[in-house]
């Protein structure tokens, strides 16, 4: 193959490095847009008794001030999910209640930022402050309700606002309690994961205006342009046909921009004033007033025989969705869906629990989407089980993990009638290769390298999915232009992962032309076909497959048209390398294109492809960590990380490798650094890069990535996804390595130096007593 | 307020509000390669050169730039492309939002450090955050660009 499987540079890469205008704020720079700012609640929970915005309204340069009295009362969710969304409709544009510190109270639009900020300061709000529900463990059945009204859900998700429950789930295969009772060894532990921030470099932003046809034009840094249009249509009560969405390059997303956090604010200002408006979230707003990863508490119970046969896997989960339920049910479900099939040989498994409302900054989608949290808990417990059984944790996994060709009822695509089959997996090979690379037999479990430094070794495995089975469906169109080049239009958002490039590779491969002969456009929803968006690890698998189908469709159409033009039968035309041939007659695609747009041909060829899958084939990773722990300070440093990846066929090795490296570092941050703290009154105390530390390039050693390809029969060229699975293995592998270095298990993230040191000191004191 | 500066080799009189930071002024004047990521001098996205040295333009008052020479990546397109080719060959630019500030720092580092090792490179660039790449591909690109092992 000429392009697929090659490490092709990103088609837009050089322009981005050279600083060319590409992002939302670059393209709107010459707008005299009104600057939109939000007045935010200082209280975690309060009722707004009165608002006096008269001074702000009277100020020169202030064009618009909106409070809850001025906006529609519609309730909605901002989650970027296919309709009907599983997320509860628990938001209003502005409400007369506030539910977290930072919740929106008023919208101000002024000619410049200084005026908008001055106007905000003049708004007087009379709050009746109420007691918030801040603790995840105390929220269910608390008398302090986050939402004290009936919340609409599109279908049953186990929602119960009267108990602060956003969603519930119970799923059991076999008899977990019986298998646990029959087990020789039972591990039962509680794990806590934090509300990790996306920390994408470009904060949330959107610009709105009315176009010449009076349509609301929205340019936004978003992963979900089609869902944004649907949300705005509902929220503002205007038909979708009256909304035009433009989506420039994104400065990172990681799932944050799968929630339409900001678009509605400038949109309502433009609808009220008729003027262009824009909003750019500050870094503190991005941390505190958009979404984060769901903090979770997970209780894992594992039962196994003495020989290492796992009999039961039980996970009980409490997920903290904060004040609003964006992605609350789905992230919460995925915790079980993307962990239980791993140890699918066990006779029984169960996933159950609740996603819970609290009066804290809202949670939402973040790369890994629940699998990350579930993997930390389950894989930590597996490592502890291996230690208690005195079995090599790699061997324990090789013995119990589901193999390619085996079935499991919790695999995506399973129905009550039929269990789905794992069609592709090289996870066993990934483990064996990773073990070699990290020097497992020689190094495991720890090596003392100096008086106070020990290098511990740890591992974990993980899986994710590729697209959402049975729901999300994407389309691609490829048009043959008048002189023989092609336009590929699609609506997946390229937020850096390189989807435009990978789709270009697939199209050029099938069309048998240079990649430059295919122009990729994904900017304007008016001209590009439906795509749910860049999420659920669907770019290469779902939109990629749609592109493959579109390209094949166009080749077929070109053959048909050439047959007409050459006056031969359709079956006799063959296409290769840009030339259509029938016996001794032939024409190039340029000649065909020129013919079609002339009086002689009079036709347009547009290949179309649509793909949605009944399955969501999981990619896999085996991750191995070497962590150097300083026993005098407790500081842990990942000195070597090995990730061996099964993403099916690797479509672009360079882009895939960077996805893995970036994801591993995000996982290292979650494991060791990224510390989310709220004050006792519910204010996010880590709302800047000064307080919320993401890994810098000095915070870890090397990362090594290898691919063990498998062939996924439903994927384009055998490909599966890679975007999300990459951040799941580091937290449990690091925790395992630290346990091997210090003898102490850490079950709460992040694992800070003080936690390691205090635990180590306590252990030594206990040993001395 | 008003003052005279040199931007990318040309004299530019700047008009700005008191308290305005250089990154805001530059973007307002159309130097769109300057990105802003944090407003606290923590991320390195807004890096420009001031009299030839990399600085964080979100933390420098425009009022302090009178008579100074400011350089953005718009003035260094040839060098940026030369380094950029190594970056895209690794796939390391990803979302690209941090790339202009990062590239300016790399170009300054090349002028300053002679035959640096990985540790020195990482130290020089520690203030340039990137959430996409995991830094590994950037390091591979830098080493090839600078011809260091």
PDB file of N, CA and C in Angstrom, chain A residues 626-716:
ATOM      1  N   UNK A 626       8.547   1.560  34.996  1.00  0.00           N
ATOM      2  CA  UNK A 626       9.686   1.531  35.908  1.00  0.00           C
ATOM      3  C   UNK A 626       9.644   2.854  36.663  1.00  0.00           C
ATOM      4  N   UNK A 627       9.479   2.787  37.964  1.00  0.00           N
ATOM      5  CA  UNK A 627       9.323   4.004  38.765  1.00  0.00           C
ATOM      6  C   UNK A 627      10.407   4.060  39.829  1.00  0.00           C
ATOM      7  N   UNK A 628      11.157   5.159  39.804  1.00  0.00           N
ATOM      8  CA  UNK A 628      12.211   5.332  40.797  1.00  0.00           C
ATOM      9  C   UNK A 628      11.638   6.098  41.983  1.00  0.00           C
ATOM     10  N   UNK A 629      11.659   5.493  43.145  1.00  0.00           N
ATOM     11  CA  UNK A 629      11.107   6.131  44.332  1.00  0.00           C
ATOM     12  C   UNK A 629      12.246   6.525  45.261  1.00  0.00           C
ATOM     13  N   UNK A 630      12.229   7.789  45.664  1.00  0.00           N
ATOM     14  CA  UNK A 630      13.193   8.283  46.645  1.00  0.00           C
ATOM     15  C   UNK A 630      12.587   8.059  48.020  1.00  0.00           C
ATOM     16  N   UNK A 631      13.165   7.149  48.776  1.00  0.00           N
ATOM     17  CA  UNK A 631      12.566   6.771  50.055  1.00  0.00           C
ATOM     18  C   UNK A 631      12.733   7.859  51.118  1.00  0.00           C
ATOM     19  N   UNK A 632      13.606   8.830  50.859  1.00  0.00           N
ATOM     20  CA  UNK A 632      13.773   9.928  51.826  1.00  0.00           C
ATOM     21  C   UNK A 632      12.771  11.055  51.602  1.00  0.00           C
ATOM     22  N   UNK A 633      12.302  11.206  50.368  1.00  0.00           N
ATOM     23  CA  UNK A 633      11.365  12.301  50.077  1.00  0.00           C
ATOM     24  C   UNK A 633       9.999  11.792  49.622  1.00  0.00           C
ATOM     25  N   UNK A 634       9.931  10.536  49.225  1.00  0.00           N
ATOM     26  CA  UNK A 634       8.684   9.984  48.702  1.00  0.00           C
ATOM     27  C   UNK A 634       8.446  10.318  47.245  1.00  0.00           C
ATOM     28  N   UNK A 635       9.331  11.079  46.644  1.00  0.00           N
ATOM     29  CA  UNK A 635       9.127  11.482  45.245  1.00  0.00           C
ATOM     30  C   UNK A 635       9.271  10.276  44.316  1.00  0.00           C
ATOM     31  N   UNK A 636       8.285  10.132  43.439  1.00  0.00           N
ATOM     32  CA  UNK A 636       8.308   9.032  42.472  1.00  0.00           C
ATOM     33  C   UNK A 636       8.506   9.594  41.083  1.00  0.00           C
ATOM     34  N   UNK A 637       9.332   8.964  40.304  1.00  0.00           N
ATOM     35  CA  UNK A 637       9.625   9.429  38.950  1.00  0.00           C
ATOM     36  C   UNK A 637       9.510   8.232  38.017  1.00  0.00           C
ATOM     37  N   UNK A 638       8.693   8.368  36.998  1.00  0.00           N
ATOM     38  CA  UNK A 638       8.622   7.303  35.998  1.00  0.00           C
ATOM     39  C   UNK A 638       9.870   7.419  35.124  1.00  0.00           C
ATOM     40  N   UNK A 639      10.789   6.492  35.282  1.00  0.00           N
ATOM     41  CA  UNK A 639      12.045   6.580  34.539  1.00  0.00           C
ATOM     42  C   UNK A 639      11.968   5.853  33.206  1.00  0.00           C
ATOM     43  N   UNK A 640      11.054   4.914  33.097  1.00  0.00           N
ATOM     44  CA  UNK A 640      10.892   4.184  31.834  1.00  0.00           C
ATOM     45  C   UNK A 640       9.451   3.701  31.774  1.00  0.00           C
ATOM     46  N   UNK A 641       8.833   3.891  30.615  1.00  0.00           N
ATOM     47  CA  UNK A 641       7.478   3.382  30.440  1.00  0.00           C
ATOM     48  C   UNK A 641       7.382   2.675  29.100  1.00  0.00           C
ATOM     49  N   UNK A 642       6.927   1.446  29.141  1.00  0.00           N
ATOM     50  CA  UNK A 642       6.773   0.658  27.915  1.00  0.00           C
ATOM     51  C   UNK A 642       5.284   0.448  27.651  1.00  0.00           C
ATOM     52  N   UNK A 643       4.850   0.839  26.463  1.00  0.00           N
ATOM     53  CA  UNK A 643       3.460   0.602  26.065  1.00  0.00           C
ATOM     54  C   UNK A 643       3.466  -0.211  24.778  1.00  0.00           C
ATOM     55  N   UNK A 644       2.886  -1.394  24.846  1.00  0.00           N
ATOM     56  CA  UNK A 644       2.769  -2.206  23.636  1.00  0.00           C
ATOM     57  C   UNK A 644       1.287  -2.257  23.271  1.00  0.00           C
ATOM     58  N   UNK A 645       1.007  -1.858  22.028  1.00  0.00           N
ATOM     59  CA  UNK A 645      -0.342  -1.467  21.646  1.00  0.00           C
ATOM     60  C   UNK A 645      -0.906  -2.361  20.547  1.00  0.00           C
ATOM     61  N   UNK A 646      -2.160  -2.773  20.732  1.00  0.00           N
ATOM     62  CA  UNK A 646      -2.919  -3.417  19.660  1.00  0.00           C
ATOM     63  C   UNK A 646      -4.036  -2.471  19.244  1.00  0.00           C
ATOM     64  N   UNK A 647      -3.810  -1.736  18.151  1.00  0.00           N
ATOM     65  CA  UNK A 647      -4.898  -0.903  17.597  1.00  0.00           C
ATOM     66  C   UNK A 647      -5.277  -1.446  16.233  1.00  0.00           C
ATOM     67  N   UNK A 648      -5.156  -2.760  16.074  1.00  0.00           N
ATOM     68  CA  UNK A 648      -5.430  -3.363  14.775  1.00  0.00           C
ATOM     69  C   UNK A 648      -4.335  -2.968  13.809  1.00  0.00           C
ATOM     70  N   UNK A 649      -4.727  -2.695  12.568  1.00  0.00           N
ATOM     71  CA  UNK A 649      -3.775  -2.194  11.586  1.00  0.00           C
ATOM     72  C   UNK A 649      -3.411  -0.744  11.953  1.00  0.00           C
ATOM     73  N   UNK A 650      -2.117  -0.441  11.988  1.00  0.00           N
ATOM     74  CA  UNK A 650      -1.679   0.924  12.278  1.00  0.00           C
ATOM     75  C   UNK A 650      -1.746   1.725  10.974  1.00  0.00           C
ATOM     76  N   UNK A 651      -2.671   2.686  10.910  1.00  0.00           N
ATOM     77  CA  UNK A 651      -2.886   3.417   9.653  1.00  0.00           C
ATOM     78  C   UNK A 651      -1.781   4.432   9.388  1.00  0.00           C
ATOM     79  N   UNK A 652      -1.277   5.063  10.455  1.00  0.00           N
ATOM     80  CA  UNK A 652      -0.196   6.042  10.325  1.00  0.00           C
ATOM     81  C   UNK A 652       0.666   5.910  11.572  1.00  0.00           C
ATOM     82  N   UNK A 653       1.804   5.259  11.417  1.00  0.00           N
ATOM     83  CA  UNK A 653       2.573   4.894  12.610  1.00  0.00           C
ATOM     84  C   UNK A 653       3.038   6.115  13.407  1.00  0.00           C
ATOM     85  N   UNK A 654       3.460   7.170  12.725  1.00  0.00           N
ATOM     86  CA  UNK A 654       3.939   8.341  13.465  1.00  0.00           C
ATOM     87  C   UNK A 654       2.839   8.982  14.295  1.00  0.00           C
ATOM     88  N   UNK A 655       1.671   9.156  13.670  1.00  0.00           N
ATOM     89  CA  UNK A 655       0.574   9.790  14.406  1.00  0.00           C
ATOM     90  C   UNK A 655       0.092   8.884  15.529  1.00  0.00           C
ATOM     91  N   UNK A 656       0.072   7.582  15.277  1.00  0.00           N
ATOM     92  CA  UNK A 656      -0.353   6.643  16.311  1.00  0.00           C
ATOM     93  C   UNK A 656       0.634   6.658  17.483  1.00  0.00           C
ATOM     94  N   UNK A 657       1.925   6.698  17.162  1.00  0.00           N
ATOM     95  CA  UNK A 657       2.948   6.693  18.204  1.00  0.00           C
ATOM     96  C   UNK A 657       2.815   7.922  19.115  1.00  0.00           C
ATOM     97  N   UNK A 658       2.586   9.086  18.475  1.00  0.00           N
ATOM     98  CA  UNK A 658       2.452  10.312  19.272  1.00  0.00           C
ATOM     99  C   UNK A 658       1.199  10.245  20.141  1.00  0.00           C
ATOM    100  N   UNK A 659       0.118   9.647  19.606  1.00  0.00           N
ATOM    101  CA  UNK A 659      -1.075   9.469  20.432  1.00  0.00           C
ATOM    102  C   UNK A 659      -0.728   8.678  21.684  1.00  0.00           C
ATOM    103  N   UNK A 660       0.043   7.616  21.504  1.00  0.00           N
ATOM    104  CA  UNK A 660       0.378   6.764  22.653  1.00  0.00           C
ATOM    105  C   UNK A 660       1.259   7.547  23.631  1.00  0.00           C
ATOM    106  N   UNK A 661       2.278   8.207  23.114  1.00  0.00           N
ATOM    107  CA  UNK A 661       3.188   8.936  24.003  1.00  0.00           C
ATOM    108  C   UNK A 661       2.451  10.036  24.767  1.00  0.00           C
ATOM    109  N   UNK A 662       1.611  10.772  24.046  1.00  0.00           N
ATOM    110  CA  UNK A 662       0.849  11.840  24.700  1.00  0.00           C
ATOM    111  C   UNK A 662      -0.105  11.284  25.746  1.00  0.00           C
ATOM    112  N   UNK A 663      -0.763  10.190  25.413  1.00  0.00           N
ATOM    113  CA  UNK A 663      -1.695   9.584  26.350  1.00  0.00           C
ATOM    114  C   UNK A 663      -1.006   9.028  27.581  1.00  0.00           C
ATOM    115  N   UNK A 664       0.165   8.437  27.378  1.00  0.00           N
ATOM    116  CA  UNK A 664       0.915   7.901  28.516  1.00  0.00           C
ATOM    117  C   UNK A 664       1.305   9.035  29.462  1.00  0.00           C
ATOM    118  N   UNK A 665       1.733  10.166  28.896  1.00  0.00           N
ATOM    119  CA  UNK A 665       2.117  11.291  29.766  1.00  0.00           C
ATOM    120  C   UNK A 665       0.893  11.839  30.500  1.00  0.00           C
ATOM    121  N   UNK A 666      -0.250  11.869  29.822  1.00  0.00           N
ATOM    122  CA  UNK A 666      -1.478  12.285  30.501  1.00  0.00           C
ATOM    123  C   UNK A 666      -1.793  11.324  31.651  1.00  0.00           C
ATOM    124  N   UNK A 667      -1.554  10.048  31.415  1.00  0.00           N
ATOM    125  CA  UNK A 667      -1.764   9.045  32.461  1.00  0.00           C
ATOM    126  C   UNK A 667      -0.767   9.175  33.592  1.00  0.00           C
ATOM    127  N   UNK A 668       0.468   9.521  33.242  1.00  0.00           N
ATOM    128  CA  UNK A 668       1.478   9.740  34.289  1.00  0.00           C
ATOM    129  C   UNK A 668       1.057  10.933  35.147  1.00  0.00           C
ATOM    130  N   UNK A 669       0.555  11.976  34.500  1.00  0.00           N
ATOM    131  CA  UNK A 669       0.065  13.143  35.242  1.00  0.00           C
ATOM    132  C   UNK A 669      -1.040  12.753  36.206  1.00  0.00           C
ATOM    133  N   UNK A 670      -1.964  11.942  35.714  1.00  0.00           N
ATOM    134  CA  UNK A 670      -3.073  11.508  36.561  1.00  0.00           C
ATOM    135  C   UNK A 670      -2.564  10.648  37.717  1.00  0.00           C
ATOM    136  N   UNK A 671      -1.540   9.854  37.441  1.00  0.00           N
ATOM    137  CA  UNK A 671      -1.012   8.965  38.472  1.00  0.00           C
ATOM    138  C   UNK A 671      -0.241   9.701  39.561  1.00  0.00           C
ATOM    139  N   UNK A 672       0.514  10.722  39.168  1.00  0.00           N
ATOM    140  CA  UNK A 672       1.467  11.290  40.131  1.00  0.00           C
ATOM    141  C   UNK A 672       1.316  12.780  40.430  1.00  0.00           C
ATOM    142  N   UNK A 673       0.746  13.559  39.522  1.00  0.00           N
ATOM    143  CA  UNK A 673       0.839  15.016  39.688  1.00  0.00           C
ATOM    144  C   UNK A 673      -0.499  15.737  39.797  1.00  0.00           C
ATOM    145  N   UNK A 674      -1.413  15.366  38.931  1.00  0.00           N
ATOM    146  CA  UNK A 674      -2.557  16.244  38.703  1.00  0.00           C
ATOM    147  C   UNK A 674      -3.537  16.171  39.870  1.00  0.00           C
ATOM    148  N   UNK A 675      -3.394  17.148  40.726  1.00  0.00           N
ATOM    149  CA  UNK A 675      -4.059  17.129  42.016  1.00  0.00           C
ATOM    150  C   UNK A 675      -5.209  18.132  42.011  1.00  0.00           C
ATOM    151  N   UNK A 676      -6.423  17.644  42.006  1.00  0.00           N
ATOM    152  CA  UNK A 676      -7.591  18.521  42.015  1.00  0.00           C
ATOM    153  C   UNK A 676      -8.029  18.733  43.465  1.00  0.00           C
ATOM    154  N   UNK A 677      -8.067  19.989  43.863  1.00  0.00           N
ATOM    155  CA  UNK A 677      -8.481  20.264  45.241  1.00  0.00           C
ATOM    156  C   UNK A 677      -9.623  21.282  45.263  1.00  0.00           C
ATOM    157  N   UNK A 678     -10.599  21.000  46.100  1.00  0.00           N
ATOM    158  CA  UNK A 678     -11.684  21.950  46.338  1.00  0.00           C
ATOM    159  C   UNK A 678     -11.548  22.476  47.766  1.00  0.00           C
ATOM    160  N   UNK A 679     -11.929  23.742  47.983  1.00  0.00           N
ATOM    161  CA  UNK A 679     -11.944  24.276  49.335  1.00  0.00           C
ATOM    162  C   UNK A 679     -13.105  23.649  50.100  1.00  0.00           C
ATOM    163  N   UNK A 680     -13.150  23.881  51.403  1.00  0.00           N
ATOM    164  CA  UNK A 680     -14.222  23.302  52.223  1.00  0.00           C
ATOM    165  C   UNK A 680     -15.582  23.851  51.791  1.00  0.00           C
ATOM    166  N   UNK A 681     -15.575  24.993  51.090  1.00  0.00           N
ATOM    167  CA  UNK A 681     -16.855  25.549  50.636  1.00  0.00           C
ATOM    168  C   UNK A 681     -17.150  25.224  49.172  1.00  0.00           C
ATOM    169  N   UNK A 682     -16.296  24.400  48.582  1.00  0.00           N
ATOM    170  CA  UNK A 682     -16.600  23.923  47.233  1.00  0.00           C
ATOM    171  C   UNK A 682     -15.954  24.698  46.114  1.00  0.00           C
ATOM    172  N   UNK A 683     -15.044  25.609  46.426  1.00  0.00           N
ATOM    173  CA  UNK A 683     -14.365  26.347  45.353  1.00  0.00           C
ATOM    174  C   UNK A 683     -13.192  25.532  44.844  1.00  0.00           C
ATOM    175  N   UNK A 684     -13.073  25.406  43.523  1.00  0.00           N
ATOM    176  CA  UNK A 684     -11.949  24.685  42.940  1.00  0.00           C
ATOM    177  C   UNK A 684     -10.673  25.484  43.212  1.00  0.00           C
ATOM    178  N   UNK A 685      -9.779  24.899  43.973  1.00  0.00           N
ATOM    179  CA  UNK A 685      -8.574  25.622  44.391  1.00  0.00           C
ATOM    180  C   UNK A 685      -7.433  25.455  43.404  1.00  0.00           C
ATOM    181  N   UNK A 686      -7.641  24.643  42.393  1.00  0.00           N
ATOM    182  CA  UNK A 686      -6.563  24.355  41.438  1.00  0.00           C
ATOM    183  C   UNK A 686      -6.980  24.780  40.037  1.00  0.00           C
ATOM    184  N   UNK A 687      -7.301  26.059  39.900  1.00  0.00           N
ATOM    185  CA  UNK A 687      -7.880  26.536  38.638  1.00  0.00           C
ATOM    186  C   UNK A 687      -6.885  27.304  37.772  1.00  0.00           C
ATOM    187  N   UNK A 688      -5.607  27.059  37.936  1.00  0.00           N
ATOM    188  CA  UNK A 688      -4.627  27.639  37.013  1.00  0.00           C
ATOM    189  C   UNK A 688      -3.477  26.663  36.865  1.00  0.00           C
ATOM    190  N   UNK A 689      -2.628  26.907  35.875  1.00  0.00           N
ATOM    191  CA  UNK A 689      -1.464  26.036  35.704  1.00  0.00           C
ATOM    192  C   UNK A 689      -0.431  26.253  36.803  1.00  0.00           C
ATOM    193  N   UNK A 690      -0.606  27.320  37.618  1.00  0.00           N
ATOM    194  CA  UNK A 690       0.271  27.490  38.776  1.00  0.00           C
ATOM    195  C   UNK A 690      -0.078  26.452  39.841  1.00  0.00           C
ATOM    196  N   UNK A 691      -1.397  26.188  39.972  1.00  0.00           N
ATOM    197  CA  UNK A 691      -1.835  25.279  41.043  1.00  0.00           C
ATOM    198  C   UNK A 691      -2.123  23.863  40.546  1.00  0.00           C
ATOM    199  N   UNK A 692      -2.554  23.752  39.303  1.00  0.00           N
ATOM    200  CA  UNK A 692      -2.831  22.432  38.741  1.00  0.00           C
ATOM    201  C   UNK A 692      -1.674  22.093  37.814  1.00  0.00           C
ATOM    202  N   UNK A 693      -0.868  21.173  38.256  1.00  0.00           N
ATOM    203  CA  UNK A 693       0.366  20.897  37.543  1.00  0.00           C
ATOM    204  C   UNK A 693       0.180  19.734  36.588  1.00  0.00           C
ATOM    205  N   UNK A 694       0.398  19.978  35.292  1.00  0.00           N
ATOM    206  CA  UNK A 694       0.456  18.870  34.351  1.00  0.00           C
ATOM    207  C   UNK A 694       1.926  18.552  34.107  1.00  0.00           C
ATOM    208  N   UNK A 695       2.242  17.343  33.666  1.00  0.00           N
ATOM    209  CA  UNK A 695       3.656  16.991  33.504  1.00  0.00           C
ATOM    210  C   UNK A 695       4.374  17.925  32.534  1.00  0.00           C
ATOM    211  N   UNK A 696       5.544  18.338  32.912  1.00  0.00           N
ATOM    212  CA  UNK A 696       6.427  19.030  31.978  1.00  0.00           C
ATOM    213  C   UNK A 696       7.394  17.986  31.441  1.00  0.00           C
ATOM    214  N   UNK A 697       8.257  18.419  30.522  1.00  0.00           N
ATOM    215  CA  UNK A 697       9.152  17.431  29.903  1.00  0.00           C
ATOM    216  C   UNK A 697      10.250  16.963  30.857  1.00  0.00           C
ATOM    217  N   UNK A 698      10.345  17.578  32.025  1.00  0.00           N
ATOM    218  CA  UNK A 698      11.368  17.140  32.984  1.00  0.00           C
ATOM    219  C   UNK A 698      10.814  16.169  34.024  1.00  0.00           C
ATOM    220  N   UNK A 699       9.526  15.858  33.906  1.00  0.00           N
ATOM    221  CA  UNK A 699       8.881  15.106  34.979  1.00  0.00           C
ATOM    222  C   UNK A 699       8.843  13.599  34.785  1.00  0.00           C
ATOM    223  N   UNK A 700       9.475  13.101  33.751  1.00  0.00           N
ATOM    224  CA  UNK A 700       9.504  11.648  33.553  1.00  0.00           C
ATOM    225  C   UNK A 700      10.710  11.317  32.682  1.00  0.00           C
ATOM    226  N   UNK A 701      11.023  10.044  32.601  1.00  0.00           N
ATOM    227  CA  UNK A 701      12.175   9.620  31.810  1.00  0.00           C
ATOM    228  C   UNK A 701      11.761   9.300  30.380  1.00  0.00           C
ATOM    229  N   UNK A 702      12.005   8.064  29.969  1.00  0.00           N
ATOM    230  CA  UNK A 702      11.675   7.749  28.577  1.00  0.00           C
ATOM    231  C   UNK A 702      10.367   6.973  28.469  1.00  0.00           C
ATOM    232  N   UNK A 703       9.784   7.054  27.271  1.00  0.00           N
ATOM    233  CA  UNK A 703       8.578   6.302  26.967  1.00  0.00           C
ATOM    234  C   UNK A 703       8.857   5.508  25.701  1.00  0.00           C
ATOM    235  N   UNK A 704       8.595   4.224  25.762  1.00  0.00           N
ATOM    236  CA  UNK A 704       8.837   3.388  24.582  1.00  0.00           C
ATOM    237  C   UNK A 704       7.523   2.776  24.111  1.00  0.00           C
ATOM    238  N   UNK A 705       7.304   2.881  22.811  1.00  0.00           N
ATOM    239  CA  UNK A 705       6.037   2.421  22.241  1.00  0.00           C
ATOM    240  C   UNK A 705       6.307   1.394  21.152  1.00  0.00           C
ATOM    241  N   UNK A 706       5.610   0.297  21.217  1.00  0.00           N
ATOM    242  CA  UNK A 706       5.638  -0.657  20.104  1.00  0.00           C
ATOM    243  C   UNK A 706       4.215  -1.080  19.770  1.00  0.00           C
ATOM    244  N   UNK A 707       4.029  -1.496  18.538  1.00  0.00           N
ATOM    245  CA  UNK A 707       2.714  -1.954  18.100  1.00  0.00           C
ATOM    246  C   UNK A 707       2.752  -3.446  17.815  1.00  0.00           C
ATOM    247  N   UNK A 708       1.751  -4.143  18.283  1.00  0.00           N
ATOM    248  CA  UNK A 708       1.538  -5.546  17.923  1.00  0.00           C
ATOM    249  C   UNK A 708       0.243  -5.576  17.129  1.00  0.00           C
ATOM    250  N   UNK A 709       0.348  -5.539  15.812  1.00  0.00           N
ATOM    251  CA  UNK A 709      -0.854  -5.404  14.998  1.00  0.00           C
ATOM    252  C   UNK A 709      -1.738  -6.653  15.075  1.00  0.00           C
ATOM    253  N   UNK A 710      -3.035  -6.405  15.065  1.00  0.00           N
ATOM    254  CA  UNK A 710      -4.003  -7.484  14.848  1.00  0.00           C
ATOM    255  C   UNK A 710      -4.831  -7.042  13.651  1.00  0.00           C
ATOM    256  N   UNK A 711      -5.757  -7.878  13.211  1.00  0.00           N
ATOM    257  CA  UNK A 711      -6.604  -7.465  12.090  1.00  0.00           C
ATOM    258  C   UNK A 711      -8.053  -7.448  12.532  1.00  0.00           C
ATOM    259  N   UNK A 712      -8.624  -6.239  12.566  1.00  0.00           N
ATOM    260  CA  UNK A 712     -10.024  -6.109  12.954  1.00  0.00           C
ATOM    261  C   UNK A 712     -10.886  -6.205  11.692  1.00  0.00           C
ATOM    262  N   UNK A 713     -11.683  -7.260  11.560  1.00  0.00           N
ATOM    263  CA  UNK A 713     -12.414  -7.459  10.296  1.00  0.00           C
ATOM    264  C   UNK A 713     -13.404  -6.346   9.975  1.00  0.00           C
ATOM    265  N   UNK A 714     -13.923  -5.639  10.990  1.00  0.00           N
ATOM    266  CA  UNK A 714     -14.904  -4.580  10.694  1.00  0.00           C
ATOM    267  C   UNK A 714     -14.248  -3.220  10.489  1.00  0.00           C
ATOM    268  N   UNK A 715     -12.925  -3.147  10.668  1.00  0.00           N
ATOM    269  CA  UNK A 715     -12.259  -1.838  10.590  1.00  0.00           C
ATOM    270  C   UNK A 715     -11.696  -1.561   9.211  1.00  0.00           C
ATOM    271  N   UNK A 716     -11.495  -0.273   8.853  1.00  0.00           N
ATOM    272  CA  UNK A 716     -10.892   0.031   7.559  1.00  0.00           C
ATOM    273  C   UNK A 716      -9.450  -0.485   7.535  1.00  0.00           C
TER     274      UNK A 716
END
